[in-house]
mmCIF file of C-alpha atoms and ligand atoms in Angstrom:
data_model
loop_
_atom_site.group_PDB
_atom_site.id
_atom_site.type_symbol
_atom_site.label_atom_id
_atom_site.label_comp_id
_atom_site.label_asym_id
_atom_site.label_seq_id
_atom_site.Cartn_x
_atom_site.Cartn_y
_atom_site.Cartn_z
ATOM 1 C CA UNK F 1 11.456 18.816 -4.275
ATOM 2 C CA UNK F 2 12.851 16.387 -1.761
ATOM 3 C CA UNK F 3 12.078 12.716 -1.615
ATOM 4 C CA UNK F 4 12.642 10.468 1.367
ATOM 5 C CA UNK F 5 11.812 7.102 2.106
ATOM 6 C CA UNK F 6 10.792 5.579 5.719
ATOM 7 C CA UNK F 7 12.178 2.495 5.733
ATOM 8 C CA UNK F 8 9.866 0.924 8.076
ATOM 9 C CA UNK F 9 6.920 2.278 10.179
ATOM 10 C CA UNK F 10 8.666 1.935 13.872
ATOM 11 C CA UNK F 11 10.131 4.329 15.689
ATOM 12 C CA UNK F 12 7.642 7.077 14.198
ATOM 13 C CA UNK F 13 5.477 9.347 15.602
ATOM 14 C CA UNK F 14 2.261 9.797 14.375
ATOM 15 C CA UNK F 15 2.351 13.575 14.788
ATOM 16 C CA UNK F 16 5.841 13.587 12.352
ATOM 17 C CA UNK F 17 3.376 13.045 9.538
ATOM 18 C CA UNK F 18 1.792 16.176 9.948
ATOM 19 C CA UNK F 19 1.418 18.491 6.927
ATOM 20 C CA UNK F 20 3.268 15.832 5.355
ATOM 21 C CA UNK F 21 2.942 14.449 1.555
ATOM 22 C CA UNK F 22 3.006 10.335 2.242
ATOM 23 C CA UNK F 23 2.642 7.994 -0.162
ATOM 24 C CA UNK F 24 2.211 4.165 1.680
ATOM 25 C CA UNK F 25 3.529 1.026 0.335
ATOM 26 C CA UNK F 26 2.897 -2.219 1.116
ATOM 27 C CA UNK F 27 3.089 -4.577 -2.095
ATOM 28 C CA UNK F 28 2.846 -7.746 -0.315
ATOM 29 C CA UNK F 29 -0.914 -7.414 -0.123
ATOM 30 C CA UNK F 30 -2.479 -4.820 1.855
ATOM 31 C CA UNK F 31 -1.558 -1.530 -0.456
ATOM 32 C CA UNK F 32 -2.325 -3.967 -3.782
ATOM 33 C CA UNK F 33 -5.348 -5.107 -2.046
ATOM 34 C CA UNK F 34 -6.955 -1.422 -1.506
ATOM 35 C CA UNK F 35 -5.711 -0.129 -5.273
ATOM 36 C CA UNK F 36 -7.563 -3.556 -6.635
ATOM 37 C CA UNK F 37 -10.927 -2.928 -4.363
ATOM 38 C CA UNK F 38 -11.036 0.257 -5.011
ATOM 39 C CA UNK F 39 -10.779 0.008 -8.616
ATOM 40 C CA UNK F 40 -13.376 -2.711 -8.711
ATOM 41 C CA UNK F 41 -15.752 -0.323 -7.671
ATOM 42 C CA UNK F 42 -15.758 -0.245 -3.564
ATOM 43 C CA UNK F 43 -17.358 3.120 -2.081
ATOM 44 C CA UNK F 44 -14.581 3.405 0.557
ATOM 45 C CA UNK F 45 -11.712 1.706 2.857
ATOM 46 C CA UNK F 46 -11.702 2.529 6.159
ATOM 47 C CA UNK F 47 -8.006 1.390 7.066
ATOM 48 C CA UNK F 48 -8.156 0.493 10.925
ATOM 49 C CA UNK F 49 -5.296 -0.375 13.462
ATOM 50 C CA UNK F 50 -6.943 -3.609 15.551
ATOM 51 C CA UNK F 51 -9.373 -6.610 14.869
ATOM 52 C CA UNK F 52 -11.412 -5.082 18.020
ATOM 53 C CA UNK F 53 -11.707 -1.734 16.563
ATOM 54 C CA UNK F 54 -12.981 -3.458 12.826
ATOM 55 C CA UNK F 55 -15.794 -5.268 14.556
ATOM 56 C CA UNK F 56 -16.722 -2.321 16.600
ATOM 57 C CA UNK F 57 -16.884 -0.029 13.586
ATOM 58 C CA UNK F 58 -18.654 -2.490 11.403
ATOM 59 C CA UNK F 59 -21.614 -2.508 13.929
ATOM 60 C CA UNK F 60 -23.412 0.639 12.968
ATOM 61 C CA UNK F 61 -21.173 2.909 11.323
ATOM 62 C CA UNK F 62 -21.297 3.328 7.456
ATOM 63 C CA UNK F 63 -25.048 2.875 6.781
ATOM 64 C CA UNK F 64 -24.774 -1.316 7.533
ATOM 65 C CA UNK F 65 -23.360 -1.553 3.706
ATOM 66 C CA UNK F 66 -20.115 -2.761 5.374
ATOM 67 C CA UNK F 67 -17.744 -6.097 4.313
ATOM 68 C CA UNK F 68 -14.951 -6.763 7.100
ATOM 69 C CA UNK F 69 -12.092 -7.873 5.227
ATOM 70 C CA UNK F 70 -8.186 -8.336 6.501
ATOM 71 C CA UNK F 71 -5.682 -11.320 7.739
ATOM 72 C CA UNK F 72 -3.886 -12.409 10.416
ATOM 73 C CA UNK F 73 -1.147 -14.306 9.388
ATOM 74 C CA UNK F 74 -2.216 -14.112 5.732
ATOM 75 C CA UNK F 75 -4.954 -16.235 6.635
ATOM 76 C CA UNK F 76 -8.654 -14.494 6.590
ATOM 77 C CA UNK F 77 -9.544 -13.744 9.958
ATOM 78 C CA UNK F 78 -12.915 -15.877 11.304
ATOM 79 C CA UNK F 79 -16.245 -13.890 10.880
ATOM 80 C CA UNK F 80 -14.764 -11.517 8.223
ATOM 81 C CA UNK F 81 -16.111 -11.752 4.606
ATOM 82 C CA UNK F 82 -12.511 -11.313 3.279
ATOM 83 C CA UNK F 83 -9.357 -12.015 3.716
ATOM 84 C CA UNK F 84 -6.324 -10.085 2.633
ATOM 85 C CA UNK F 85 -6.068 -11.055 -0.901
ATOM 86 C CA UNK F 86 -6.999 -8.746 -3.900
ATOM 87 C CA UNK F 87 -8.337 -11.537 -6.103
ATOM 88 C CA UNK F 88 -11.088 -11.993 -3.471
ATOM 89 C CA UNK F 89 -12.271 -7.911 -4.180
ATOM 90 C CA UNK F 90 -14.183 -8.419 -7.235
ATOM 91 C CA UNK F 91 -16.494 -5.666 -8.473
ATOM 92 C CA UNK F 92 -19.353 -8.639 -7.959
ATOM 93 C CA UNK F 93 -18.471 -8.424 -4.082
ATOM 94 C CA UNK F 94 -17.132 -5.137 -3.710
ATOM 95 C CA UNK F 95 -19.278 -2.524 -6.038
ATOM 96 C CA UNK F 96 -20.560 0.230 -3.718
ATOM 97 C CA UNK F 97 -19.678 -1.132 -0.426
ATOM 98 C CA UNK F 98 -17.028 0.171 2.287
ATOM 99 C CA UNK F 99 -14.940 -2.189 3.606
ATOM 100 C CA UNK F 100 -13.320 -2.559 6.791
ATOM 101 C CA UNK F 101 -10.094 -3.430 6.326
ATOM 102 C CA UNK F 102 -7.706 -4.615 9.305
ATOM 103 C CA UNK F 103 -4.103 -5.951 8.231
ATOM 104 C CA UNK F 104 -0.548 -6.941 10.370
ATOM 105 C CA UNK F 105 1.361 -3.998 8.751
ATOM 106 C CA UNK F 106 -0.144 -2.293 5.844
ATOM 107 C CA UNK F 107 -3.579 -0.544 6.974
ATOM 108 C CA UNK F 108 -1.807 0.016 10.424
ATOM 109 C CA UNK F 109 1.038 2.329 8.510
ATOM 110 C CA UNK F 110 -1.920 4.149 6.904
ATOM 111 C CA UNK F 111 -3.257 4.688 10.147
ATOM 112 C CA UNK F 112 -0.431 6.176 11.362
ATOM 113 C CA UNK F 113 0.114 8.368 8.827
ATOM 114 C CA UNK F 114 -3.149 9.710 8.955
ATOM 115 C CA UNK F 115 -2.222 13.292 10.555
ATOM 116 C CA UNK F 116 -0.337 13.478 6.912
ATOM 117 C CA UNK F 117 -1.657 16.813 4.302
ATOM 118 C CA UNK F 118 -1.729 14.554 1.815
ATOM 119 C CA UNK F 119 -1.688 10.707 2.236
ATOM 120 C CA UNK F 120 -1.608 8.486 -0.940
ATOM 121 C CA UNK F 121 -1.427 4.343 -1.347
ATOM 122 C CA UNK F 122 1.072 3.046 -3.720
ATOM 123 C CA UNK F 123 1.950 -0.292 -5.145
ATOM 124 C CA UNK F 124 3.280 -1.675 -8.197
ATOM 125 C CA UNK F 125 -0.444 -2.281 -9.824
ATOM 126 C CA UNK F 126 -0.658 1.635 -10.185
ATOM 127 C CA UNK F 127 3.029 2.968 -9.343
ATOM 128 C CA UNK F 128 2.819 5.160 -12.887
ATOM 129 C CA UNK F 129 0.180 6.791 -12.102
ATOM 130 C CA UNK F 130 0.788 7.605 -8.722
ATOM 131 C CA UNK F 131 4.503 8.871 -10.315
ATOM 132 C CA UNK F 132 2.398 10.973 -12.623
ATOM 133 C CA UNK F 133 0.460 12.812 -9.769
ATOM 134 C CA UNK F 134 3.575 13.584 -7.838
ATOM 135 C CA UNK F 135 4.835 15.157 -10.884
ATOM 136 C CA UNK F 136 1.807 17.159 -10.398
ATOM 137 C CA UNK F 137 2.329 18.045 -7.115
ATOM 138 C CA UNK F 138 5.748 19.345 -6.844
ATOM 139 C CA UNK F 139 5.949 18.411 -2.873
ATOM 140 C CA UNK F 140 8.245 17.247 -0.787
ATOM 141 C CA UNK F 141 7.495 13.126 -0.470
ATOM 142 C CA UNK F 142 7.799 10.469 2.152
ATOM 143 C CA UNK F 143 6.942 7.263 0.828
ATOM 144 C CA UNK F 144 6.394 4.832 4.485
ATOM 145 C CA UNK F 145 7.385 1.382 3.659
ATOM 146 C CA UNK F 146 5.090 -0.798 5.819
ATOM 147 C CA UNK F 147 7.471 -3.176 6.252
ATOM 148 C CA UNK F 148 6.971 -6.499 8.065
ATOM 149 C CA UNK F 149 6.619 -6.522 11.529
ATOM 150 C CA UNK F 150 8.294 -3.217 12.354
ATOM 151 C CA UNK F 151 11.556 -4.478 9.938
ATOM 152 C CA UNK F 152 12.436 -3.744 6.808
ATOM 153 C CA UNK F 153 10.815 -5.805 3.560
ATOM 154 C CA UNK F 154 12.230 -5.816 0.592
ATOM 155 C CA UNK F 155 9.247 -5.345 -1.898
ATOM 156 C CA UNK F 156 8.182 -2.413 -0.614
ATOM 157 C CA UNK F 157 11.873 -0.434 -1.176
ATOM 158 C CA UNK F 158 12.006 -1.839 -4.222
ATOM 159 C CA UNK F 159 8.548 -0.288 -5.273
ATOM 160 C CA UNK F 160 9.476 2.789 -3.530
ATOM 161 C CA UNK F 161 12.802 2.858 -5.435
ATOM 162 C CA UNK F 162 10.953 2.306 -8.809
ATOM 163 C CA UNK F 163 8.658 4.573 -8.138
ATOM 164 C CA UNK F 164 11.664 7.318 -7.313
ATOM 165 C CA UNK F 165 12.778 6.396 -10.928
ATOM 166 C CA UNK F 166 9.951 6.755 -12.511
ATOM 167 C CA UNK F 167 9.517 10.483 -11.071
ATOM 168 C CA UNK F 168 12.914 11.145 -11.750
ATOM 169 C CA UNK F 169 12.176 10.367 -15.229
ATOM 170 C CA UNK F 170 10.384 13.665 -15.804
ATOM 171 C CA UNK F 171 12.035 15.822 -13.253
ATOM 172 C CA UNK F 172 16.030 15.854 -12.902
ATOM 173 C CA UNK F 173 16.362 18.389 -9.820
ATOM 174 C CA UNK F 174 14.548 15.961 -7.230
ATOM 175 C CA UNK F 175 16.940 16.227 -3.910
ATOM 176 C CA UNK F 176 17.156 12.381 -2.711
ATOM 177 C CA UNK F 177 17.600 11.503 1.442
ATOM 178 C CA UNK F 178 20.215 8.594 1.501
ATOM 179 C CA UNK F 179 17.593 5.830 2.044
ATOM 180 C CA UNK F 180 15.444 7.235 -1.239
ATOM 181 C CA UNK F 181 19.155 6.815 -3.319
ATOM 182 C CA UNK F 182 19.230 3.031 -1.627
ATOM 183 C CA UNK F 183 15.668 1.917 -2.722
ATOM 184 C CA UNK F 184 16.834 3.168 -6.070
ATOM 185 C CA UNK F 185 19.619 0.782 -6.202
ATOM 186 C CA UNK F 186 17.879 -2.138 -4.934
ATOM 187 C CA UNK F 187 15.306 -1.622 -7.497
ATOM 188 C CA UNK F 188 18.093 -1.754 -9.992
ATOM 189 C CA UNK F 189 19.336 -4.824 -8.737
ATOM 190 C CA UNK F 190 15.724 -6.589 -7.667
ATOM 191 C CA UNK F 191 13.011 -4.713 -10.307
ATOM 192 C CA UNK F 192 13.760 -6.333 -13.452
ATOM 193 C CA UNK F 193 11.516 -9.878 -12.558
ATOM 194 C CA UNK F 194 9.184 -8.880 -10.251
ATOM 195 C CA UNK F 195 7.205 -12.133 -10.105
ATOM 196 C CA UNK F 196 10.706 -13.588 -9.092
ATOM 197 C CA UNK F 197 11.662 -10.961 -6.455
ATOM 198 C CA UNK F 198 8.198 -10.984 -4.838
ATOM 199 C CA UNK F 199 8.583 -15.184 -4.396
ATOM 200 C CA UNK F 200 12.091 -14.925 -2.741
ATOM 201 C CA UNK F 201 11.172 -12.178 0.090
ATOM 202 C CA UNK F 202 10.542 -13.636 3.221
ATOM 203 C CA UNK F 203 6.504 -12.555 2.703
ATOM 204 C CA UNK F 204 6.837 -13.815 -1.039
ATOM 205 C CA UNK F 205 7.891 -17.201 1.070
ATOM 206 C CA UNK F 206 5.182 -17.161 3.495
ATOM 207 C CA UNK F 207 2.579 -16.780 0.906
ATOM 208 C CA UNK F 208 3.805 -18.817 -1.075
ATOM 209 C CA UNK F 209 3.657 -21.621 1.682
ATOM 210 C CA UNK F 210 -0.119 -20.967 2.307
ATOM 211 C CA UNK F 211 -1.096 -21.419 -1.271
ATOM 212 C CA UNK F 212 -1.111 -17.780 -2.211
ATOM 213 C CA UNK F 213 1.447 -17.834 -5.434
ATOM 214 C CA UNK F 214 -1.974 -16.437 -7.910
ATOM 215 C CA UNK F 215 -1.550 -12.907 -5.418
ATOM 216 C CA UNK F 216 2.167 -12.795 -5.976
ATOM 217 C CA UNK F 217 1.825 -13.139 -9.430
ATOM 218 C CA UNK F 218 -1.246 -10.428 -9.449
ATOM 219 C CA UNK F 219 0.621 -7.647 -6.985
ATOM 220 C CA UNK F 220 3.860 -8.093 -9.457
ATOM 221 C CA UNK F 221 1.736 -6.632 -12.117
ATOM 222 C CA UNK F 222 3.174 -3.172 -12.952
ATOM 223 C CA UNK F 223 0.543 -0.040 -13.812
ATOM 224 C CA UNK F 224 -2.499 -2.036 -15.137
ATOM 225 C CA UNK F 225 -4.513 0.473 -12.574
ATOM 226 C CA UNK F 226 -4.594 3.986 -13.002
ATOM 227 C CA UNK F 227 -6.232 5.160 -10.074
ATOM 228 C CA UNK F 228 -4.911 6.424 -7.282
ATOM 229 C CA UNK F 229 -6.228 5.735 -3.165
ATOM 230 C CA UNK F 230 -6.091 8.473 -0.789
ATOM 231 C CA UNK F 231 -7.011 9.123 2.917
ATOM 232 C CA UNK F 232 -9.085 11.717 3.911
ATOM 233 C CA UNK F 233 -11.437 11.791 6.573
ATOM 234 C CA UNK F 234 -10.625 8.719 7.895
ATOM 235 C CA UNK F 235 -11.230 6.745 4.599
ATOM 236 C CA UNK F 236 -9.612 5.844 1.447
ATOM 237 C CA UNK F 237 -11.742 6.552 -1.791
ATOM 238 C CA UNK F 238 -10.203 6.986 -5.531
ATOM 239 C CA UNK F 239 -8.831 10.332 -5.781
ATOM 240 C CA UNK F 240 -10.953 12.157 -8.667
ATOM 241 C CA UNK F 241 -8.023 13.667 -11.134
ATOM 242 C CA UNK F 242 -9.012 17.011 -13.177
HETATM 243 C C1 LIG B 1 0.198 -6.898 5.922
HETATM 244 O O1 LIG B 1 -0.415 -5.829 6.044
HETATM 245 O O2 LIG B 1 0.982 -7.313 6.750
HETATM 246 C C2 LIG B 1 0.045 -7.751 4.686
HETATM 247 O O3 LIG B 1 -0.771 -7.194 3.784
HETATM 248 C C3 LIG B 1 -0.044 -9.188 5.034
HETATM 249 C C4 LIG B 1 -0.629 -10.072 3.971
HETATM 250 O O4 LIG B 1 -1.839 -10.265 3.945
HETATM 251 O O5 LIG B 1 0.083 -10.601 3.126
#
């Protein structure tokens, strides 16, 4: 079993995810966001790549039991219901509906991993139980770091380096790419205080700066959710575990 991690989402082809095993991450919110909603009871996320294409799917699609939810600039974009921050997904708001959800980096990695076999959403809210099922699996991973605009972030190798530890933990013989042995390191240097790590990023400092240190602290919570997201069909719903 051979794990690799992606860095950051530019440069790739869409059709290099195919038949694929990819597990997104995007910690700083949108991946935290979708494991929180979900968990609170949404129906569905339909991940899209463009404010235009939200609105015009919210129209008529999805039986008109729709929320539009996403940021630009962390800030909740005008008409949407929601913004980008997983406090705002309570099961009061979110129970039953499917949500449009339109973000500067995280949904548009999912959608372009979408031609992927298998396509899973990570973050550190439910990293042990998304270890657990790729135990399960025994696949060859890429974990896609979403990144911030196109660069690398430093949250999300960290989470994908934790979560590479916390695999490795029950299997020995994983084969790690270069970049998978790096987010392991970082996470050894950067994964003890997460709270702390997540504030010093440059996102951590932008959020901060808009008032958003109560998500920080919530997305550096590690595996109070055990559920785990995954695409299919052009939505993410809680995968249903024998
Ligand atoms: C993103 O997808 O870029 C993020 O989730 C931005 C944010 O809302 O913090």
């Amino acid at each position: 079993m051979k794990i690799n991690v992606l860095l950051t989402p530019s440069n790739l082809d869409e059709l290099s995810f195919s038949g694929k095993t990819t597990v997104i991450i995007d910690v700083l919110r949108a991946t935290s966001t979708i494991v929180s909603a979900l968990n609170n009871g949404a129906k569905e996320i339909i991940p899209v790549a463009s404010v235009e294409f939200a609105v015009k799917v919210s129209g008529g699609m999805f039986g008109g039991l729709t929320l539009l939810g996403g940021e630009r600039n962390t800030k909740k974009i005008e008409g949407f219901a929601l913004g980008n921050s997983p406090l705002e997904y309570s099961s009061r708001l979110v129970k039953g509906k499917s949500i449009i959800l339109f973000t500067t980096n995280g949904t548009k990695a999912v959608v372009k991993a979408k031609f992927s076999k298998n396509l899973y959403i990570c973050s550190f809210l439910n990293l042990s139980a998304m270890a657990d099922h790729i135990n399960s699996m025994d696949t060859d991973i890429e974990i896609l770091c979403a990144g911030r605009n196109n660069s690398f972030s430093l949250e999300d190798t960290v989470c994908a380096g934790k979560l590479i530890s916390e695999i490795l933990k029950n299997k020995k013989d994983l084969e790690l790419s270069d970049t998978a042995q790096a987010s392991i390191a970082l996470n050894k240097s950067f994964g003890k205080n997460l709270f702390k790590m997540l504030c010093e990023t440059e996102h951590g400092k932008l959020l901060l700066e808009n008032g958003f240190e109560e998500d920080i602290k919530f997305c550096s919570k590690l595996n109070t959710i055990h559920a785990i997201p995954c695409f299919s069909g052009n939505v993410v719903k809680l995968l249903v575990r024998e």
